[in-house]
Amino acid sequence: MIDAQELRRRWSDKTEAVFTSADLSNYVEIPARNYERTFDFQGCKSIVFLKGERTGTEEDVILMSQGTGRMVLPAGVQVLVTDGYTKCSSNPTDAARSGSTITSSTPKPVVGKDDGWTVVAQADGY
């Protein structure tokens, strides 16, 4: 099972990603997948790494961060990001070479609450 120590090991406070306005969102939910991916973050108010199978308890939270960085996100971990830039930097062909199953999906709206407002953002089918 993935724990906070493992996620800290995978986290870097630096990113070389080039972000565009399309990468900026008030709220993004990155669902857990059965394969590893790499994500870059910039200027995020909150980055919360959660167990993929959530129970609704505090134990679901593995690690919390903020700001800018890069995470090699392990399989089975989902991420909630508020107020910042988020970009999936994985090369799908790399994951395919490792035997992982990759599926693409049509972008779906993501809905969240922020200070009493309902925020809708377009997710890229991370």
mmCIF file with all atom_site columns, C-alpha atoms in Angstrom:
data_model
loop_
_atom_site.group_PDB
_atom_site.id
_atom_site.type_symbol
_atom_site.label_atom_id
_atom_site.label_alt_id
_atom_site.label_comp_id
_atom_site.label_asym_id
_atom_site.label_entity_id
_atom_site.label_seq_id
_atom_site.pdbx_PDB_ins_code
_atom_site.Cartn_x
_atom_site.Cartn_y
_atom_site.Cartn_z
_atom_site.occupancy
_atom_site.B_iso_or_equiv
_atom_site.pdbx_formal_charge
_atom_site.auth_seq_id
_atom_site.auth_comp_id
_atom_site.auth_asym_id
_atom_site.auth_atom_id
_atom_site.pdbx_PDB_model_num
ATOM 1   C CA . MET A 1 1   ? 0.000   0.000  0.000   1.00 0.00 ? 1   MET A CA 1
ATOM 2   C CA . ILE A 1 2   ? 1.186   3.511  -0.813  1.00 0.00 ? 2   ILE A CA 1
ATOM 3   C CA . ASP A 1 3   ? 1.919   5.688  2.214   1.00 0.00 ? 3   ASP A CA 1
ATOM 4   C CA . ALA A 1 4   ? 2.984   9.302  2.805   1.00 0.00 ? 4   ALA A CA 1
ATOM 5   C CA . GLN A 1 5   ? 6.671   8.384  2.909   1.00 0.00 ? 5   GLN A CA 1
ATOM 6   C CA . GLU A 1 6   ? 6.463   6.800  -0.553  1.00 0.00 ? 6   GLU A CA 1
ATOM 7   C CA . LEU A 1 7   ? 4.630   9.809  -1.993  1.00 0.00 ? 7   LEU A CA 1
ATOM 8   C CA . ARG A 1 8   ? 7.205   12.200 -0.486  1.00 0.00 ? 8   ARG A CA 1
ATOM 9   C CA . ARG A 1 9   ? 9.927   10.143 -2.150  1.00 0.00 ? 9   ARG A CA 1
ATOM 10  C CA . ARG A 1 10  ? 8.151   10.515 -5.500  1.00 0.00 ? 10  ARG A CA 1
ATOM 11  C CA . TRP A 1 11  ? 7.546   14.291 -5.096  1.00 0.00 ? 11  TRP A CA 1
ATOM 12  C CA . SER A 1 12  ? 9.873   16.951 -6.478  1.00 0.00 ? 12  SER A CA 1
ATOM 13  C CA . ASP A 1 13  ? 9.509   20.653 -5.664  1.00 0.00 ? 13  ASP A CA 1
ATOM 14  C CA . LYS A 1 14  ? 10.582  21.477 -9.214  1.00 0.00 ? 14  LYS A CA 1
ATOM 15  C CA . THR A 1 15  ? 8.839   21.212 -12.551 1.00 0.00 ? 15  THR A CA 1
ATOM 16  C CA . GLU A 1 16  ? 10.044  21.987 -16.052 1.00 0.00 ? 16  GLU A CA 1
ATOM 17  C CA . ALA A 1 17  ? 6.561   21.709 -17.544 1.00 0.00 ? 17  ALA A CA 1
ATOM 18  C CA . VAL A 1 18  ? 5.292   24.530 -19.716 1.00 0.00 ? 18  VAL A CA 1
ATOM 19  C CA . PHE A 1 19  ? 1.769   25.422 -18.665 1.00 0.00 ? 19  PHE A CA 1
ATOM 20  C CA . THR A 1 20  ? -0.906  27.190 -20.699 1.00 0.00 ? 20  THR A CA 1
ATOM 21  C CA . SER A 1 21  ? -4.181  28.811 -19.691 1.00 0.00 ? 21  SER A CA 1
ATOM 22  C CA . ALA A 1 22  ? -5.896  25.498 -20.544 1.00 0.00 ? 22  ALA A CA 1
ATOM 23  C CA . ASP A 1 23  ? -4.006  23.901 -17.623 1.00 0.00 ? 23  ASP A CA 1
ATOM 24  C CA . LEU A 1 24  ? -5.372  26.418 -15.066 1.00 0.00 ? 24  LEU A CA 1
ATOM 25  C CA . SER A 1 25  ? -8.420  25.393 -13.047 1.00 0.00 ? 25  SER A CA 1
ATOM 26  C CA . ASN A 1 26  ? -10.219 26.188 -9.809  1.00 0.00 ? 26  ASN A CA 1
ATOM 27  C CA . TYR A 1 27  ? -10.746 22.477 -9.070  1.00 0.00 ? 27  TYR A CA 1
ATOM 28  C CA . VAL A 1 28  ? -9.512  19.286 -10.684 1.00 0.00 ? 28  VAL A CA 1
ATOM 29  C CA . GLU A 1 29  ? -10.135 15.712 -9.573  1.00 0.00 ? 29  GLU A CA 1
ATOM 30  C CA . ILE A 1 30  ? -7.620  13.258 -11.004 1.00 0.00 ? 30  ILE A CA 1
ATOM 31  C CA . PRO A 1 31  ? -9.065  9.754  -10.658 1.00 0.00 ? 31  PRO A CA 1
ATOM 32  C CA . ALA A 1 32  ? -7.010  6.768  -9.550  1.00 0.00 ? 32  ALA A CA 1
ATOM 33  C CA . ARG A 1 33  ? -5.867  4.473  -12.356 1.00 0.00 ? 33  ARG A CA 1
ATOM 34  C CA . ASN A 1 34  ? -4.231  1.056  -12.435 1.00 0.00 ? 34  ASN A CA 1
ATOM 35  C CA . TYR A 1 35  ? -0.981  2.457  -13.857 1.00 0.00 ? 35  TYR A CA 1
ATOM 36  C CA . GLU A 1 36  ? 1.625   5.039  -12.892 1.00 0.00 ? 36  GLU A CA 1
ATOM 37  C CA . ARG A 1 37  ? 1.466   8.583  -14.339 1.00 0.00 ? 37  ARG A CA 1
ATOM 38  C CA . THR A 1 38  ? 3.483   11.760 -13.948 1.00 0.00 ? 38  THR A CA 1
ATOM 39  C CA . PHE A 1 39  ? 1.801   15.063 -13.095 1.00 0.00 ? 39  PHE A CA 1
ATOM 40  C CA . ASP A 1 40  ? 3.169   18.587 -12.893 1.00 0.00 ? 40  ASP A CA 1
ATOM 41  C CA . PHE A 1 41  ? 1.641   21.286 -10.701 1.00 0.00 ? 41  PHE A CA 1
ATOM 42  C CA . GLN A 1 42  ? 2.225   25.022 -10.514 1.00 0.00 ? 42  GLN A CA 1
ATOM 43  C CA . GLY A 1 43  ? 0.969   27.605 -8.025  1.00 0.00 ? 43  GLY A CA 1
ATOM 44  C CA . CYS A 1 44  ? -1.659  25.290 -6.513  1.00 0.00 ? 44  CYS A CA 1
ATOM 45  C CA . LYS A 1 45  ? -3.491  26.349 -3.364  1.00 0.00 ? 45  LYS A CA 1
ATOM 46  C CA . SER A 1 46  ? -4.013  22.715 -2.377  1.00 0.00 ? 46  SER A CA 1
ATOM 47  C CA . ILE A 1 47  ? -2.898  19.304 -3.693  1.00 0.00 ? 47  ILE A CA 1
ATOM 48  C CA . VAL A 1 48  ? -4.437  16.364 -1.835  1.00 0.00 ? 48  VAL A CA 1
ATOM 49  C CA . PHE A 1 49  ? -3.332  12.797 -2.563  1.00 0.00 ? 49  PHE A CA 1
ATOM 50  C CA . LEU A 1 50  ? -5.983  10.228 -1.605  1.00 0.00 ? 50  LEU A CA 1
ATOM 51  C CA . LYS A 1 51  ? -6.443  6.482  -1.593  1.00 0.00 ? 51  LYS A CA 1
ATOM 52  C CA . GLY A 1 52  ? -8.216  5.385  -4.767  1.00 0.00 ? 52  GLY A CA 1
ATOM 53  C CA . GLU A 1 53  ? -10.800 3.451  -2.769  1.00 0.00 ? 53  GLU A CA 1
ATOM 54  C CA . ARG A 1 54  ? -12.171 6.150  -0.483  1.00 0.00 ? 54  ARG A CA 1
ATOM 55  C CA . THR A 1 55  ? -14.163 5.466  2.667   1.00 0.00 ? 55  THR A CA 1
ATOM 56  C CA . GLY A 1 56  ? -15.033 9.074  3.518   1.00 0.00 ? 56  GLY A CA 1
ATOM 57  C CA . THR A 1 57  ? -12.754 9.168  6.551   1.00 0.00 ? 57  THR A CA 1
ATOM 58  C CA . GLU A 1 58  ? -9.612  11.166 7.325   1.00 0.00 ? 58  GLU A CA 1
ATOM 59  C CA . GLU A 1 59  ? -7.585  8.012  6.689   1.00 0.00 ? 59  GLU A CA 1
ATOM 60  C CA . ASP A 1 60  ? -8.318  8.431  2.962   1.00 0.00 ? 60  ASP A CA 1
ATOM 61  C CA . VAL A 1 61  ? -5.817  11.318 2.839   1.00 0.00 ? 61  VAL A CA 1
ATOM 62  C CA . ILE A 1 62  ? -2.292  10.073 2.212   1.00 0.00 ? 62  ILE A CA 1
ATOM 63  C CA . LEU A 1 63  ? -0.480  13.391 1.762   1.00 0.00 ? 63  LEU A CA 1
ATOM 64  C CA . MET A 1 64  ? -1.287  17.090 1.371   1.00 0.00 ? 64  MET A CA 1
ATOM 65  C CA . SER A 1 65  ? 0.830   19.641 -0.436  1.00 0.00 ? 65  SER A CA 1
ATOM 66  C CA . GLN A 1 66  ? 0.609   22.999 -2.178  1.00 0.00 ? 66  GLN A CA 1
ATOM 67  C CA . GLY A 1 67  ? 2.531   25.137 -4.615  1.00 0.00 ? 67  GLY A CA 1
ATOM 68  C CA . THR A 1 68  ? 4.656   23.826 -7.443  1.00 0.00 ? 68  THR A CA 1
ATOM 69  C CA . GLY A 1 69  ? 6.126   20.405 -8.103  1.00 0.00 ? 69  GLY A CA 1
ATOM 70  C CA . ARG A 1 70  ? 6.111   17.107 -9.924  1.00 0.00 ? 70  ARG A CA 1
ATOM 71  C CA . MET A 1 71  ? 4.735   13.759 -8.777  1.00 0.00 ? 71  MET A CA 1
ATOM 72  C CA . VAL A 1 72  ? 5.259   10.329 -10.232 1.00 0.00 ? 72  VAL A CA 1
ATOM 73  C CA . LEU A 1 73  ? 1.783   9.241  -9.171  1.00 0.00 ? 73  LEU A CA 1
ATOM 74  C CA . PRO A 1 74  ? 1.545   5.548  -8.339  1.00 0.00 ? 74  PRO A CA 1
ATOM 75  C CA . ALA A 1 75  ? -1.374  3.377  -9.381  1.00 0.00 ? 75  ALA A CA 1
ATOM 76  C CA . GLY A 1 76  ? -4.342  3.510  -7.030  1.00 0.00 ? 76  GLY A CA 1
ATOM 77  C CA . VAL A 1 77  ? -3.914  7.141  -5.908  1.00 0.00 ? 77  VAL A CA 1
ATOM 78  C CA . GLN A 1 78  ? -6.255  9.978  -6.798  1.00 0.00 ? 78  GLN A CA 1
ATOM 79  C CA . VAL A 1 79  ? -5.567  13.696 -6.514  1.00 0.00 ? 79  VAL A CA 1
ATOM 80  C CA . LEU A 1 80  ? -7.711  16.742 -5.757  1.00 0.00 ? 80  LEU A CA 1
ATOM 81  C CA . VAL A 1 81  ? -6.214  20.082 -6.848  1.00 0.00 ? 81  VAL A CA 1
ATOM 82  C CA . THR A 1 82  ? -7.573  23.555 -6.144  1.00 0.00 ? 82  THR A CA 1
ATOM 83  C CA . ASP A 1 83  ? -6.599  26.866 -7.698  1.00 0.00 ? 83  ASP A CA 1
ATOM 84  C CA . GLY A 1 84  ? -3.584  26.118 -9.854  1.00 0.00 ? 84  GLY A CA 1
ATOM 85  C CA . TYR A 1 85  ? -2.083  24.611 -12.966 1.00 0.00 ? 85  TYR A CA 1
ATOM 86  C CA . THR A 1 86  ? -2.168  20.833 -13.455 1.00 0.00 ? 86  THR A CA 1
ATOM 87  C CA . LYS A 1 87  ? -0.745  18.850 -16.337 1.00 0.00 ? 87  LYS A CA 1
ATOM 88  C CA . CYS A 1 88  ? -0.334  15.132 -16.994 1.00 0.00 ? 88  CYS A CA 1
ATOM 89  C CA . SER A 1 89  ? 3.200   14.730 -18.315 1.00 0.00 ? 89  SER A CA 1
ATOM 90  C CA . SER A 1 90  ? 3.248   10.963 -18.818 1.00 0.00 ? 90  SER A CA 1
ATOM 91  C CA . ASN A 1 91  ? 4.009   9.574  -22.204 1.00 0.00 ? 91  ASN A CA 1
ATOM 92  C CA . PRO A 1 92  ? 1.298   6.931  -22.817 1.00 0.00 ? 92  PRO A CA 1
ATOM 93  C CA . THR A 1 93  ? 3.673   4.861  -24.901 1.00 0.00 ? 93  THR A CA 1
ATOM 94  C CA . ASP A 1 94  ? 5.972   4.479  -21.878 1.00 0.00 ? 94  ASP A CA 1
ATOM 95  C CA . ALA A 1 95  ? 3.137   3.066  -19.779 1.00 0.00 ? 95  ALA A CA 1
ATOM 96  C CA . ALA A 1 96  ? 2.056   0.808  -22.644 1.00 0.00 ? 96  ALA A CA 1
ATOM 97  C CA . ARG A 1 97  ? 5.582   -0.604 -22.875 1.00 0.00 ? 97  ARG A CA 1
ATOM 98  C CA . SER A 1 98  ? 5.384   -1.531 -19.200 1.00 0.00 ? 98  SER A CA 1
ATOM 99  C CA . GLY A 1 99  ? 2.283   -3.643 -19.835 1.00 0.00 ? 99  GLY A CA 1
ATOM 100 C CA . SER A 1 100 ? -0.224  -1.186 -18.364 1.00 0.00 ? 100 SER A CA 1
ATOM 101 C CA . THR A 1 101 ? -3.690  -0.798 -19.773 1.00 0.00 ? 101 THR A CA 1
ATOM 102 C CA . ILE A 1 102 ? -4.397  2.712  -21.009 1.00 0.00 ? 102 ILE A CA 1
ATOM 103 C CA . THR A 1 103 ? -7.848  3.898  -21.902 1.00 0.00 ? 103 THR A CA 1
ATOM 104 C CA . SER A 1 104 ? -8.887  7.259  -23.217 1.00 0.00 ? 104 SER A CA 1
ATOM 105 C CA . SER A 1 105 ? -12.162 8.891  -22.403 1.00 0.00 ? 105 SER A CA 1
ATOM 106 C CA . THR A 1 106 ? -14.188 11.836 -23.534 1.00 0.00 ? 106 THR A CA 1
ATOM 107 C CA . PRO A 1 107 ? -13.567 14.895 -21.362 1.00 0.00 ? 107 PRO A CA 1
ATOM 108 C CA . LYS A 1 108 ? -16.153 15.145 -18.595 1.00 0.00 ? 108 LYS A CA 1
ATOM 109 C CA . PRO A 1 109 ? -17.050 18.126 -16.439 1.00 0.00 ? 109 PRO A CA 1
ATOM 110 C CA . VAL A 1 110 ? -15.723 18.030 -12.888 1.00 0.00 ? 110 VAL A CA 1
ATOM 111 C CA . VAL A 1 111 ? -17.861 19.656 -10.215 1.00 0.00 ? 111 VAL A CA 1
ATOM 112 C CA . GLY A 1 112 ? -16.631 20.782 -6.816  1.00 0.00 ? 112 GLY A CA 1
ATOM 113 C CA . LYS A 1 113 ? -17.371 23.224 -4.027  1.00 0.00 ? 113 LYS A CA 1
ATOM 114 C CA . ASP A 1 114 ? -15.060 26.110 -3.220  1.00 0.00 ? 114 ASP A CA 1
ATOM 115 C CA . ASP A 1 115 ? -16.046 28.681 -0.573  1.00 0.00 ? 115 ASP A CA 1
ATOM 116 C CA . GLY A 1 116 ? -19.745 28.023 -1.178  1.00 0.00 ? 116 GLY A CA 1
ATOM 117 C CA . TRP A 1 117 ? -19.486 28.280 -4.959  1.00 0.00 ? 117 TRP A CA 1
ATOM 118 C CA . THR A 1 118 ? -20.027 25.380 -7.321  1.00 0.00 ? 118 THR A CA 1
ATOM 119 C CA . VAL A 1 119 ? -17.008 25.138 -9.602  1.00 0.00 ? 119 VAL A CA 1
ATOM 120 C CA . VAL A 1 120 ? -17.141 23.285 -12.893 1.00 0.00 ? 120 VAL A CA 1
ATOM 121 C CA . ALA A 1 121 ? -13.925 22.499 -14.749 1.00 0.00 ? 121 ALA A CA 1
ATOM 122 C CA . GLN A 1 122 ? -13.231 20.434 -17.828 1.00 0.00 ? 122 GLN A CA 1
ATOM 123 C CA . ALA A 1 123 ? -11.098 17.357 -17.118 1.00 0.00 ? 123 ALA A CA 1
ATOM 124 C CA . ASP A 1 124 ? -8.876  15.888 -19.818 1.00 0.00 ? 124 ASP A CA 1
ATOM 125 C CA . GLY A 1 125 ? -9.618  12.270 -19.002 1.00 0.00 ? 125 GLY A CA 1
ATOM 126 C CA . TYR A 1 126 ? -6.428  11.943 -16.993 1.00 0.00 ? 126 TYR A CA 1
#
